[in-house]
Coordinates of C-alpha atoms in Angstrom, one line a residue:
Chain A
M73 CA -0.3 -0.3 0.5
T74 CA 3.3 2.6 0.8
T75 CA 5.4 3.3 -1.3
G76 CA 9.5 4.6 -0.5
R77 CA 8.5 7.4 -2.7
P78 CA 9.8 10.9 -0.2
R79 CA 6.0 12.6 0.6
T80 CA 5.1 16.0 -0.7
C81 CA 4.0 18.5 1.5
R82 CA 0.8 18.0 -0.1
E83 CA 0.8 15.0 1.0
L84 CA 2.1 15.9 4.6
V85 CA -0.8 18.1 5.3
E86 CA -3.3 15.5 4.1
S87 CA -2.6 12.6 7.0
S88 CA -1.2 15.1 9.4
T89 CA -4.5 14.3 10.7
A90 CA -3.7 10.6 11.2
Y91 CA 0.0 10.9 12.1
L92 CA -1.4 12.9 15.8
D93 CA -3.6 10.7 15.8
G94 CA -1.0 7.4 15.8
V95 CA -3.2 5.4 13.0
L96 CA 0.0 5.7 9.8
G97 CA 1.4 2.9 9.6
P98 CA 5.1 3.1 10.5
Q99 CA 6.3 3.0 6.8
E100 CA 3.7 5.9 6.1
A101 CA 4.8 7.1 9.4
R102 CA 8.0 6.8 8.3
L103 CA 7.8 8.6 5.1
F104 CA 6.0 12.0 7.1
E105 CA 8.8 12.1 9.3
E106 CA 12.1 12.2 6.8
H107 CA 9.7 14.9 5.0
L108 CA 8.4 16.8 8.6
A109 CA 12.7 17.3 8.7
G110 CA 13.4 18.5 6.2
C111 CA 10.9 21.3 5.3
T112 CA 10.1 24.5 7.2
D113 CA 7.4 25.0 5.7
C114 CA 5.8 21.4 6.9
A115 CA 7.7 22.1 10.7
A116 CA 5.6 25.3 10.4
Y117 CA 1.9 24.1 9.1
L118 CA 2.1 21.4 11.9
T119 CA 3.1 23.8 14.5
Q120 CA 0.0 25.7 13.7
L121 CA -2.1 22.9 13.5
R122 CA -1.0 21.5 16.8
T123 CA -1.7 24.9 18.1
T124 CA -5.1 25.0 16.9
I125 CA -5.7 22.0 19.0
G126 CA -4.4 23.4 21.6
L127 CA -6.7 26.4 21.8
L128 CA -10.1 23.9 21.2
R129 CA -8.7 22.7 23.7
A130 CA -7.7 25.4 25.6
T131 CA -11.9 26.9 24.9
G132 CA -12.6 23.5 26.9
S133 CA -10.5 23.2 30.4
G134 CA -8.9 26.9 33.0
S135 CA -11.4 27.5 35.5
M136 CA -15.4 29.4 35.1
R137 CA -17.2 30.1 38.0
V138 CA -20.2 27.7 38.5
A139 CA -23.3 29.4 38.0
D140 CA -25.2 27.4 40.8
V141 CA -23.1 24.7 42.5
D142 CA -24.9 25.5 45.4
A143 CA -28.3 24.4 44.7
L144 CA -25.8 21.0 42.7
L145 CA -24.9 20.0 46.0
A146 CA -27.9 20.4 47.4
A147 CA -29.5 18.5 44.1
F148 CA -26.8 15.2 45.2
R149 CA -27.1 15.6 48.7
A150 CA -30.8 14.8 48.4
E151 CA -30.5 11.6 45.2
R152 CA -28.0 10.1 47.7
T153 CA -29.7 10.5 50.8
A154 CA -33.4 9.0 49.1
G155 CA -31.3 6.2 46.9
D156 CA -29.1 5.0 50.1
V157 CA -31.4 1.8 51.2
S158 CA -28.5 -0.4 51.6
G159 CA -25.5 2.6 54.3
P160 CA -25.4 2.2 58.2
Chain B
M447 CA -8.8 14.9 36.1
I448 CA -11.3 12.3 34.1
E449 CA -8.2 11.4 31.6
D450 CA -7.8 7.8 33.0
S451 CA -9.6 5.0 34.0
Q452 CA -8.0 5.2 37.4
D453 CA -9.0 8.2 38.1
E454 CA -12.3 7.7 36.5
R455 CA -12.0 4.0 38.6
E456 CA -11.5 6.5 41.6
L457 CA -14.4 9.4 40.4
L458 CA -16.7 6.9 40.6
D459 CA -16.2 5.4 43.8
G460 CA -16.7 9.0 45.2
L461 CA -19.8 9.8 44.1
R462 CA -21.3 6.7 44.6
A463 CA -20.0 7.0 48.6
G464 CA -22.0 10.8 48.5
D465 CA -18.5 12.5 48.7
E466 CA -19.5 16.5 48.3
S467 CA -16.3 17.6 47.4
V468 CA -15.7 14.2 44.6
F469 CA -18.3 16.1 42.7
E470 CA -17.9 20.0 42.7
Q471 CA -14.8 19.3 41.9
M472 CA -15.5 17.2 38.2
V473 CA -18.5 20.5 38.1
T474 CA -16.2 21.9 38.5
T475 CA -13.6 21.4 35.8
L476 CA -16.4 20.1 33.6
H477 CA -18.2 23.5 33.5
P478 CA -16.8 25.7 31.2
A479 CA -16.1 22.5 28.4
M480 CA -19.8 22.1 29.1
I481 CA -21.2 26.1 28.7
R482 CA -18.9 26.0 25.8
V483 CA -20.9 22.8 23.8
A484 CA -23.7 24.4 24.7
L485 CA -23.6 27.1 23.5
I486 CA -23.1 25.8 20.0
H487 CA -26.6 24.6 20.0
V488 CA -28.7 27.8 22.2
S489 CA -28.3 31.5 21.6
D490 CA -27.3 32.9 25.2
R491 CA -24.9 32.5 28.1
A492 CA -27.8 32.3 29.9
A493 CA -29.4 30.0 28.0
A494 CA -26.0 27.1 28.2
E495 CA -26.1 27.5 31.7
D496 CA -29.5 26.7 32.2
V497 CA -28.9 23.3 30.2
V498 CA -25.4 23.2 31.7
Q499 CA -27.9 23.2 34.9
D500 CA -30.3 20.3 34.1
T501 CA -27.2 18.6 32.6
W502 CA -26.2 18.9 36.1
L503 CA -29.2 17.4 37.9
A504 CA -29.8 14.8 35.4
V505 CA -26.5 13.9 35.7
V506 CA -27.0 12.8 40.1
R507 CA -30.9 11.3 39.1
G508 CA -28.3 9.3 36.6
L509 CA -25.8 7.9 38.9
T510 CA -26.8 5.0 41.0
G511 CA -28.0 3.6 37.4
F512 CA -24.5 4.6 35.4
E513 CA -23.1 0.9 34.6
G514 CA -19.6 2.3 34.0
R515 CA -19.9 1.1 30.2
S516 CA -18.8 4.9 29.1
S517 CA -16.4 6.9 29.8
L518 CA -18.1 8.8 32.5
R519 CA -17.1 12.1 31.0
S520 CA -18.4 11.1 27.9
W521 CA -21.7 9.5 29.3
I522 CA -21.7 13.5 30.6
F523 CA -21.5 14.9 27.6
S524 CA -23.9 12.5 25.4
I525 CA -26.5 14.2 28.2
L526 CA -25.4 17.3 27.9
L527 CA -25.9 17.4 23.4
N528 CA -28.9 16.1 24.7
Q529 CA -30.3 18.7 26.4
A530 CA -28.5 21.3 24.0
R531 CA -29.9 20.0 21.3
S532 CA -33.4 19.9 22.9
A533 CA -33.1 23.6 24.1
G534 CA -32.1 24.4 21.2
G535 CA -34.2 23.0 18.2
R536 CA -35.6 25.5 15.2
D537 CA -31.9 27.3 16.5
R538 CA -30.0 25.8 15.8
R539 CA -27.7 26.4 13.2
T540 CA -27.7 24.6 9.8
L541 CA -26.4 24.8 6.5
P542 CA -28.8 23.7 3.4
L543 CA -27.7 20.0 2.5
R544 CA -25.9 21.1 -0.4
S545 CA -23.5 23.5 0.5
Q546 CA -22.9 20.8 3.6
W547 CA -22.2 18.6 1.1
R548 CA -19.9 21.0 -0.7
A549 CA -18.1 21.8 2.4
D550 CA -17.8 18.3 3.8
R551 CA -16.3 17.3 1.0
A552 CA -13.9 20.4 -0.2
P553 CA -10.2 19.3 0.5
A554 CA -8.8 20.8 4.5
V555 CA -5.6 22.8 2.4
D556 CA -7.7 24.6 -0.6
S557 CA -5.5 23.3 -3.6
G558 CA -4.8 26.2 -4.6
Q559 CA -2.1 26.1 -1.3
F560 CA 0.4 23.4 -3.9
V561 CA 1.9 23.9 -7.1
S562 CA 0.0 21.7 -9.1
G563 CA 0.9 19.1 -12.4
R564 CA 3.8 17.0 -12.1
G565 CA 6.6 18.5 -11.9
P566 CA 9.8 18.5 -9.2
D567 CA 7.6 21.1 -7.3
A568 CA 4.2 19.9 -7.9
G569 CA 2.6 19.3 -4.2
R570 CA 5.0 21.7 -2.7
W571 CA 3.4 25.0 -0.5
V572 CA 3.1 27.9 -3.4
S573 CA 4.4 29.8 -0.4
P574 CA 5.9 30.6 2.1
V575 CA 4.2 29.2 5.4
V576 CA 4.0 32.0 8.2
A577 CA 6.0 30.6 11.7
W578 CA 3.4 31.2 14.1
S579 CA 4.5 32.4 17.1
E580 CA 5.3 30.1 19.6
L581 CA 3.4 31.6 22.5
P582 CA 1.5 29.3 24.7
E583 CA -1.7 29.2 24.8
A584 CA -2.9 30.7 27.2
R585 CA -0.9 33.5 25.6
L586 CA -2.7 33.4 22.3
L587 CA -6.4 32.4 24.7
A588 CA -6.2 36.2 26.3
R589 CA -6.4 37.5 22.1
E590 CA -9.1 35.2 20.8
S591 CA -11.8 35.7 22.8
M592 CA -12.7 31.9 24.5
D593 CA -15.8 33.5 22.8
H594 CA -14.4 33.8 19.0
I595 CA -13.5 31.2 19.0
T596 CA -15.9 29.4 20.0
A597 CA -18.5 32.0 17.4
L598 CA -15.9 31.0 14.4
I599 CA -16.7 26.6 16.0
A600 CA -19.8 27.3 15.7
A601 CA -20.1 28.0 12.3
L602 CA -18.5 25.3 10.9
P603 CA -20.8 23.0 8.3
P604 CA -22.3 20.6 11.6
R605 CA -20.2 17.5 11.5
Q606 CA -17.1 19.1 11.2
R607 CA -18.3 21.1 14.2
D608 CA -19.3 17.6 15.8
A609 CA -16.0 16.1 15.3
V610 CA -13.4 19.2 15.6
M611 CA -16.2 19.6 20.1
V612 CA -15.7 16.1 20.3
R613 CA -12.3 15.7 19.7
D614 CA -10.4 19.3 21.0
V615 CA -12.4 20.6 22.8
L616 CA -13.7 18.0 24.1
G617 CA -11.0 15.6 24.0
L618 CA -12.5 12.6 24.1
P619 CA -10.7 9.7 21.8
A620 CA -10.8 9.1 18.7
A621 CA -12.8 6.0 18.9
E622 CA -15.0 6.8 21.8
A623 CA -15.4 10.0 19.7
A624 CA -16.1 8.0 16.5
V625 CA -19.4 5.8 18.6
R626 CA -20.7 8.8 20.4
L627 CA -21.2 10.7 16.5
R628 CA -22.5 7.4 15.5
Q629 CA -19.4 7.2 12.4
T630 CA -16.7 4.9 11.3
E631 CA -13.5 5.8 12.9
P632 CA -12.2 7.2 9.8
A633 CA -15.1 8.9 8.8
H634 CA -15.1 10.7 11.4
R635 CA -11.2 11.8 11.2
V636 CA -12.4 13.0 7.8
F637 CA -14.9 15.6 9.2
L638 CA -12.4 15.9 12.6
H639 CA -9.4 16.8 9.9
R640 CA -11.5 19.4 7.9
G641 CA -13.0 21.2 11.1
R642 CA -9.5 21.6 12.0
H643 CA -8.1 23.3 9.5
A644 CA -11.0 26.2 9.0
M645 CA -9.6 26.9 11.5
R646 CA -7.1 26.8 11.5
A647 CA -7.4 29.3 8.5
A648 CA -9.6 31.0 10.3
L649 CA -7.3 31.9 12.8
T650 CA -4.8 32.5 10.7
R651 CA -7.3 35.7 8.4
R652 CA -7.7 36.8 12.1
R653 CA -3.3 37.1 12.5
E654 CA -2.7 38.5 9.0
E655 CA -6.0 41.4 9.8
D656 CA -4.3 41.8 13.2
R657 CA -0.7 42.6 11.9

């Protein structure tokens, strides 16, 4: 399926998500990395892609005040009491 | 926090034992991501807060019945998606089918950016890729407001948007994301690839405008 032919920039871009997911075959991964090692544009591109993913990830983390954590704790407590038939 | 199975086990044990500090920590940790997801489906912050609050109540009620067949995080987000979708209802932004079809089939990176033909340079970048400054994400985020990024995600074609949300914003692993989205893993990866590249392109445009 794979050949030993060096990868082009375009092919590197096309397989970048699979590469980051670690699902490229060993030979494909090697060709990907060989191209990357010798190509500053693709290195810059992969950094952009990683940064984009990092930004997306960061939107889903960090601290944020929970509007009504007390109400949730009360519900948690109430459910626990209602459902607890086996406890001491 | 809810990354590996050991942590997950302990978390679940804590929750089932009624440990309120465990519950509170979980709520605080997941809250920002949940608000982001809710904001994709409902139009304003207050509505998103409501959706997330309702989700937590459903989680509290469902906890005893949760059997651990999926990860806790994944289970919570599937409840959230249902709540958000029903709250969003007709409001939900959708593209006409035809443009969805186009958006899901276009190459992730515009083919005009690569040298065409069969010459020795075929497939190379036409112009140099600009190196983004290697700022930590936290500092980049200060520039790209979270709300702006959320708006960019919301504007993606639906399947790309869902892939980006589930994999990158929520951080589910590929196999689990594919199951959640009822896609094969390779198909899911295609949407993820396109979605990420659309985000990268949008961020690149902003950098150029800033200059």
